[in-house]
Every structure is written in C-alpha cells, then in structure tokens.
C-alpha cells in the first residue's frame, strides 16, 4: 500500500540554521512522483517541487534543495540559512502512475518554526 | 486574481444542516479535486473529477457529495453536517501534460468549516 511518513512532527530552529525535513515513502509502483508543498500560517498550500521516480538527481532552488534516494525510499528537503518566512507546515506527497487517479497521498506534515 | 478560489473561506454551521462549498478555477484545468485536512493526518482525498461527466470517490467520500457544474466549477456538499466533518477543506486543480502520466495539483486557499 502507498504511504508517506514524515516522522518529524515539529522542528524549531534559529534563523540562519540549516534544517532538513525528512520524508519516507512506500509504494509498489516502479513509476511514481513525489511532491513537496508548503502551508504557511495563512493556510494555503503552495507547490514547491515535483520529482519523477526515474530521476534521482538532486535539485536545488535557491535556499531549497531536495535529496531523492530510491535505495532508502526517501525524499528529503533541506532549507539552507533558514529565515522566519520559512515558518510553515511542509507536506511531502506521493502519486502513483498506476490507475492514473491523480490521487496524492500526503504525509502528516512537519511544522517548521524558525525563530529570529 | 487567484487562479483557484473557494467560497466561503470560513463557515460555522450546526449539526444536521446542509452546506455547500464551492470551488472555481481560471487555470483552464480539466481535473479538479476535493481534500480535507485534519490536524496530524495530512490531507485526504474526498472526491475527484477528470471532466464534467466524470466523478470519482476518493478515500473518504462517505457523508459528502459533489457536483461538477462546468469545467471551471466543482462543488462539495455535506447533506447533513456532523461535528467530525469539522476540518479545513481544499479544492485543487490540475491538467495532465501531454506525454506524462501524472499531473501537479494546485490548491485553493481552503475553507475552514466548523460543525457545532
């Protein structure tokens, strides 16, 4: 069965620290897609990244980077030099190709608090 | 203007009342989704629709119904609201890019529903 686990419920860091949010997934599909979304205090969900299962290259976007490792079924998200505006709930999600339902399986979310 | 809008943004209702949450999008996407978010559970899929004539149940459809009035409009109804339907409800839209098998979903701002 598909499952996404974000074991870190809450993380608190001081501004400028680096922080890594963990995401571990389970799927039987060989083709699947992984996503990260950000939910700031205002409540909306903001799309951050999408990664295909056949592309294990790490990705960097400004202060954000993602480490995808199929061997450990993990898709971790690192924020470098964190800022107060990074405070939010972050969700990792999985979408399988089979069935083509478009259904996203979400993790429980990790609340990140960045203190000034 | 926002690409995906939800009305109302907040609603308080009483047990047994019928309530409708509405979602509109200007992204031109053919796929639309309804999710609910509960603390510690991430988001769970209620219903999804790939076009006006296509409606599918998600993992938690009991107690809910939907209507796809047009490509741009997808409504969620609670026929007889109960307190455990108190949650944050999100609408999402997507389009399947040619040559791919999975879309990226873009979310509306959410509707906070409280059932007393």
mmCIF file of C-alpha atoms in Angstrom:
data_model
loop_
_atom_site.group_PDB
_atom_site.id
_atom_site.type_symbol
_atom_site.label_atom_id
_atom_site.label_comp_id
_atom_site.label_asym_id
_atom_site.label_seq_id
_atom_site.Cartn_x
_atom_site.Cartn_y
_atom_site.Cartn_z
ATOM 1 C CA UNK A 1 0.000 0.000 0.000
ATOM 2 C CA UNK A 2 1.111 3.551 -0.594
ATOM 3 C CA UNK A 3 2.210 5.513 2.404
ATOM 4 C CA UNK A 4 4.153 8.658 3.175
ATOM 5 C CA UNK A 5 5.754 9.170 6.558
ATOM 6 C CA UNK A 6 7.070 12.442 7.905
ATOM 7 C CA UNK A 7 8.394 11.361 11.262
ATOM 8 C CA UNK A 8 9.253 14.874 12.439
ATOM 9 C CA UNK A 9 6.075 16.446 13.745
ATOM 10 C CA UNK A 10 7.645 19.743 14.747
ATOM 11 C CA UNK A 11 11.070 21.288 14.247
ATOM 12 C CA UNK A 12 12.299 24.517 15.762
ATOM 13 C CA UNK A 13 15.453 26.263 14.583
ATOM 14 C CA UNK A 14 17.036 29.653 14.906
ATOM 15 C CA UNK A 15 17.282 31.853 11.852
ATOM 16 C CA UNK A 16 20.237 31.092 9.572
ATOM 17 C CA UNK A 17 20.455 27.484 10.663
ATOM 18 C CA UNK A 18 20.144 24.761 8.056
ATOM 19 C CA UNK A 19 17.262 22.350 8.525
ATOM 20 C CA UNK A 20 16.309 19.074 6.859
ATOM 21 C CA UNK A 21 12.775 17.758 6.692
ATOM 22 C CA UNK A 22 12.550 14.004 6.262
ATOM 23 C CA UNK A 23 10.131 12.132 4.025
ATOM 24 C CA UNK A 24 9.976 8.361 3.642
ATOM 25 C CA UNK A 25 7.531 6.708 1.272
ATOM 26 C CA UNK A 26 6.205 3.256 0.439
ATOM 27 C CA UNK A 27 4.908 2.185 -2.945
ATOM 28 C CA UNK A 28 4.793 -0.929 -5.110
ATOM 29 C CA UNK A 29 4.889 1.042 -8.316
ATOM 30 C CA UNK A 30 8.098 1.394 -10.248
ATOM 31 C CA UNK A 31 6.942 4.720 -11.643
ATOM 32 C CA UNK A 32 5.759 7.318 -9.211
ATOM 33 C CA UNK A 33 6.038 11.001 -8.411
ATOM 34 C CA UNK A 34 6.961 12.831 -5.247
ATOM 35 C CA UNK A 35 5.969 16.324 -4.229
ATOM 36 C CA UNK A 36 6.606 18.875 -1.535
ATOM 37 C CA UNK A 37 4.057 21.514 -0.571
ATOM 38 C CA UNK A 38 4.348 24.409 1.866
ATOM 39 C CA UNK A 39 1.467 25.609 4.030
ATOM 40 C CA UNK A 40 2.298 28.988 5.602
ATOM 41 C CA UNK A 41 0.306 30.323 8.567
ATOM 42 C CA UNK A 42 -2.158 31.918 6.142
ATOM 43 C CA UNK A 43 -3.312 28.394 5.298
ATOM 44 C CA UNK A 44 -2.946 27.986 1.549
ATOM 45 C CA UNK A 45 -0.942 25.133 0.048
ATOM 46 C CA UNK A 46 1.935 26.163 -2.154
ATOM 47 C CA UNK A 47 3.521 23.732 -4.605
ATOM 48 C CA UNK A 48 7.309 23.540 -4.221
ATOM 49 C CA UNK A 49 8.608 20.644 -6.293
ATOM 50 C CA UNK A 50 7.705 17.519 -8.214
ATOM 51 C CA UNK A 51 10.166 14.674 -8.820
ATOM 52 C CA UNK A 52 9.833 11.576 -11.014
ATOM 53 C CA UNK A 53 10.941 8.205 -9.689
ATOM 54 C CA UNK A 54 13.309 7.677 -12.590
ATOM 55 C CA UNK A 55 15.172 10.924 -11.983
ATOM 56 C CA UNK A 56 17.374 10.692 -8.909
ATOM 57 C CA UNK A 57 19.278 13.875 -9.485
ATOM 58 C CA UNK A 58 19.203 16.188 -6.538
ATOM 59 C CA UNK A 59 17.621 19.561 -7.125
ATOM 60 C CA UNK A 60 18.478 22.977 -5.799
ATOM 61 C CA UNK A 61 16.343 26.082 -5.968
ATOM 62 C CA UNK A 62 17.830 28.999 -4.130
ATOM 63 C CA UNK A 63 17.986 28.078 -0.446
ATOM 64 C CA UNK A 64 15.922 24.948 -1.041
ATOM 65 C CA UNK A 65 17.341 21.582 -2.018
ATOM 66 C CA UNK A 66 15.904 18.120 -2.319
ATOM 67 C CA UNK A 67 17.660 14.779 -1.928
ATOM 68 C CA UNK A 68 15.902 11.852 -3.586
ATOM 69 C CA UNK A 69 17.234 8.373 -2.771
ATOM 70 C CA UNK A 70 15.325 5.394 -4.146
ATOM 71 C CA UNK A 71 17.519 2.972 -2.201
ATOM 72 C CA UNK A 72 16.127 4.288 1.070
ATOM 73 C CA UNK A 73 12.741 5.432 -0.301
ATOM 74 C CA UNK A 74 13.397 8.933 0.915
ATOM 75 C CA UNK A 75 12.833 12.395 -0.496
ATOM 76 C CA UNK A 76 14.282 14.839 1.995
ATOM 77 C CA UNK A 77 14.016 18.608 1.860
ATOM 78 C CA UNK A 78 16.719 20.934 3.135
ATOM 79 C CA UNK A 79 16.429 24.645 3.758
ATOM 80 C CA UNK A 80 19.784 26.390 3.942
ATOM 81 C CA UNK A 81 20.171 29.516 6.044
ATOM 82 C CA UNK A 82 16.595 29.388 7.236
ATOM 83 C CA UNK A 83 14.532 32.554 7.555
ATOM 84 C CA UNK A 84 11.489 33.432 9.633
ATOM 85 C CA UNK A 85 9.390 33.399 6.453
ATOM 86 C CA UNK A 86 10.160 29.699 6.106
ATOM 87 C CA UNK A 87 7.987 29.013 9.139
ATOM 88 C CA UNK A 88 5.194 26.785 7.854
ATOM 89 C CA UNK A 89 3.866 23.271 7.710
ATOM 90 C CA UNK A 90 5.557 21.252 4.993
ATOM 91 C CA UNK A 91 3.919 18.280 3.350
ATOM 92 C CA UNK A 92 5.508 15.520 1.340
ATOM 93 C CA UNK A 93 3.184 13.654 -1.062
ATOM 94 C CA UNK A 94 3.264 10.646 -3.381
ATOM 95 C CA UNK A 95 1.395 9.998 -6.624
ATOM 96 C CA UNK A 96 1.487 6.622 -8.335
ATOM 97 C CA UNK A 97 1.294 6.152 -12.069
ATOM 98 C CA UNK A 98 -0.848 3.013 -11.968
ATOM 99 C CA UNK A 99 -4.579 3.615 -12.034
ATOM 100 C CA UNK A 100 -3.965 7.187 -13.139
ATOM 101 C CA UNK A 101 -6.267 8.518 -10.464
ATOM 102 C CA UNK A 102 -4.121 11.543 -9.838
ATOM 103 C CA UNK A 103 -4.563 10.831 -6.158
ATOM 104 C CA UNK A 104 -1.983 12.376 -3.876
ATOM 105 C CA UNK A 105 -1.021 10.521 -0.722
ATOM 106 C CA UNK A 106 0.121 13.049 1.841
ATOM 107 C CA UNK A 107 2.357 12.669 4.837
ATOM 108 C CA UNK A 108 1.233 14.027 8.170
ATOM 109 C CA UNK A 109 3.211 17.209 7.711
ATOM 110 C CA UNK A 110 6.143 18.758 9.563
ATOM 111 C CA UNK A 111 5.686 22.077 11.316
ATOM 112 C CA UNK A 112 8.805 24.192 10.992
ATOM 113 C CA UNK A 113 9.286 27.144 13.283
ATOM 114 C CA UNK A 114 12.151 29.491 12.520
ATOM 115 C CA UNK A 115 12.901 31.836 15.376
ATOM 116 C CA UNK A 116 14.599 35.201 14.866
ATOM 117 C CA UNK B 1 -6.821 37.394 -9.057
ATOM 118 C CA UNK B 2 -6.286 33.939 -7.620
ATOM 119 C CA UNK B 3 -6.360 31.037 -10.078
ATOM 120 C CA UNK B 4 -8.310 28.794 -7.702
ATOM 121 C CA UNK B 5 -10.939 30.331 -5.450
ATOM 122 C CA UNK B 6 -13.040 28.788 -2.725
ATOM 123 C CA UNK B 7 -16.186 30.132 -1.118
ATOM 124 C CA UNK B 8 -16.880 30.573 1.671
ATOM 125 C CA UNK B 9 -13.478 30.882 3.335
ATOM 126 C CA UNK B 10 -14.929 30.246 6.757
ATOM 127 C CA UNK B 11 -18.222 28.707 7.770
ATOM 128 C CA UNK B 12 -19.798 27.747 11.048
ATOM 129 C CA UNK B 13 -22.865 25.550 10.865
ATOM 130 C CA UNK B 14 -24.937 23.285 13.048
ATOM 131 C CA UNK B 15 -25.312 19.544 13.093
ATOM 132 C CA UNK B 16 -27.828 18.336 10.525
ATOM 133 C CA UNK B 17 -27.583 21.348 8.240
ATOM 134 C CA UNK B 18 -26.873 21.054 4.554
ATOM 135 C CA UNK B 19 -23.886 23.004 3.382
ATOM 136 C CA UNK B 20 -22.176 23.550 0.057
ATOM 137 C CA UNK B 21 -18.573 24.547 -0.508
ATOM 138 C CA UNK B 22 -17.742 25.965 -3.901
ATOM 139 C CA UNK B 23 -14.592 25.954 -5.962
ATOM 140 C CA UNK B 24 -13.857 27.882 -9.137
ATOM 141 C CA UNK B 25 -10.732 27.984 -11.240
ATOM 142 C CA UNK B 26 -9.436 30.101 -14.075
ATOM 143 C CA UNK B 27 -6.442 27.891 -14.871
ATOM 144 C CA UNK B 28 -8.273 26.056 -17.657
ATOM 145 C CA UNK B 29 -7.564 22.720 -15.971
ATOM 146 C CA UNK B 30 -9.820 19.759 -16.607
ATOM 147 C CA UNK B 31 -9.121 17.911 -13.347
ATOM 148 C CA UNK B 32 -10.488 19.014 -10.003
ATOM 149 C CA UNK B 33 -10.242 17.550 -6.503
ATOM 150 C CA UNK B 34 -11.629 17.988 -3.002
ATOM 151 C CA UNK B 35 -9.486 17.202 0.050
ATOM 152 C CA UNK B 36 -9.931 17.648 3.748
ATOM 153 C CA UNK B 37 -7.156 18.417 6.200
ATOM 154 C CA UNK B 38 -7.257 17.315 9.808
ATOM 155 C CA UNK B 39 -4.510 18.015 12.350
ATOM 156 C CA UNK B 40 -1.868 15.298 12.310
ATOM 157 C CA UNK B 41 -3.431 13.491 9.350
ATOM 158 C CA UNK B 42 -2.276 15.497 6.379
ATOM 159 C CA UNK B 43 -4.751 15.838 3.505
ATOM 160 C CA UNK B 44 -7.137 13.114 2.412
ATOM 161 C CA UNK B 45 -8.983 12.886 -0.884
ATOM 162 C CA UNK B 46 -12.785 13.130 -0.791
ATOM 163 C CA UNK B 47 -13.763 13.234 -4.496
ATOM 164 C CA UNK B 48 -12.129 13.933 -7.803
ATOM 165 C CA UNK B 49 -13.305 14.718 -11.311
ATOM 166 C CA UNK B 50 -11.370 14.456 -14.562
ATOM 167 C CA UNK B 51 -14.004 16.247 -16.609
ATOM 168 C CA UNK B 52 -17.597 17.432 -16.361
ATOM 169 C CA UNK B 53 -19.029 13.944 -16.882
ATOM 170 C CA UNK B 54 -16.521 12.136 -14.690
ATOM 171 C CA UNK B 55 -16.913 11.969 -10.889
ATOM 172 C CA UNK B 56 -14.975 9.558 -8.685
ATOM 173 C CA UNK B 57 -14.924 8.791 -4.988
ATOM 174 C CA UNK B 58 -11.775 9.281 -3.010
ATOM 175 C CA UNK B 59 -10.771 7.553 0.197
ATOM 176 C CA UNK B 60 -13.229 9.367 2.491
ATOM 177 C CA UNK B 61 -16.340 10.126 0.418
ATOM 178 C CA UNK B 62 -18.960 8.961 2.945
ATOM 179 C CA UNK B 63 -21.137 11.861 4.043
ATOM 180 C CA UNK B 64 -20.156 14.005 1.069
ATOM 181 C CA UNK B 65 -21.393 14.564 -2.477
ATOM 182 C CA UNK B 66 -20.060 16.653 -5.330
ATOM 183 C CA UNK B 67 -21.261 18.394 -8.449
ATOM 184 C CA UNK B 68 -19.189 19.413 -11.457
ATOM 185 C CA UNK B 69 -21.323 22.188 -12.908
ATOM 186 C CA UNK B 70 -18.789 23.222 -15.518
ATOM 187 C CA UNK B 71 -15.152 22.636 -16.310
ATOM 188 C CA UNK B 72 -14.260 25.506 -14.006
ATOM 189 C CA UNK B 73 -16.616 24.736 -11.104
ATOM 190 C CA UNK B 74 -16.627 21.863 -8.624
ATOM 191 C CA UNK B 75 -18.846 21.953 -5.522
ATOM 192 C CA UNK B 76 -18.719 19.830 -2.403
ATOM 193 C CA UNK B 77 -21.872 19.239 -0.367
ATOM 194 C CA UNK B 78 -22.420 17.956 3.114
ATOM 195 C CA UNK B 79 -26.039 16.777 3.086
ATOM 196 C CA UNK B 80 -26.332 16.592 6.859
ATOM 197 C CA UNK B 81 -23.291 18.002 8.571
ATOM 198 C CA UNK B 82 -21.870 16.321 11.670
ATOM 199 C CA UNK B 83 -19.196 17.571 14.089
ATOM 200 C CA UNK B 84 -16.480 15.209 12.864
ATOM 201 C CA UNK B 85 -16.681 16.935 9.484
ATOM 202 C CA UNK B 86 -15.109 19.960 11.109
ATOM 203 C CA UNK B 87 -11.941 20.441 9.094
ATOM 204 C CA UNK B 88 -10.084 22.553 6.571
ATOM 205 C CA UNK B 89 -11.288 21.763 3.045
ATOM 206 C CA UNK B 90 -9.177 22.278 -0.027
ATOM 207 C CA UNK B 91 -10.016 22.287 -3.681
ATOM 208 C CA UNK B 92 -7.257 21.510 -6.146
ATOM 209 C CA UNK B 93 -6.958 21.581 -9.920
ATOM 210 C CA UNK B 94 -4.578 20.067 -12.419
ATOM 211 C CA UNK B 95 -4.050 19.251 -16.040
ATOM 212 C CA UNK B 96 -2.252 16.214 -17.408
ATOM 213 C CA UNK B 97 0.615 17.407 -19.614
ATOM 214 C CA UNK B 98 0.913 15.581 -22.949
ATOM 215 C CA UNK B 99 3.216 12.595 -22.753
ATOM 216 C CA UNK B 100 3.102 12.318 -18.978
ATOM 217 C CA UNK B 101 1.065 10.212 -16.602
ATOM 218 C CA UNK B 102 0.857 12.425 -13.558
ATOM 219 C CA UNK B 103 -0.249 15.967 -13.022
ATOM 220 C CA UNK B 104 0.754 18.607 -10.497
ATOM 221 C CA UNK B 105 -2.111 19.796 -8.359
ATOM 222 C CA UNK B 106 -2.576 23.433 -7.447
ATOM 223 C CA UNK B 107 -4.605 24.219 -4.388
ATOM 224 C CA UNK B 108 -7.139 26.864 -3.486
ATOM 225 C CA UNK B 109 -6.897 28.880 -0.262
ATOM 226 C CA UNK B 110 -9.062 26.484 1.734
ATOM 227 C CA UNK B 111 -12.401 26.673 3.534
ATOM 228 C CA UNK B 112 -12.431 26.315 7.290
ATOM 229 C CA UNK B 113 -15.644 24.540 8.270
ATOM 230 C CA UNK B 114 -16.860 24.165 11.831
ATOM 231 C CA UNK B 115 -19.842 21.967 12.601
ATOM 232 C CA UNK B 116 -21.313 22.566 16.049
#
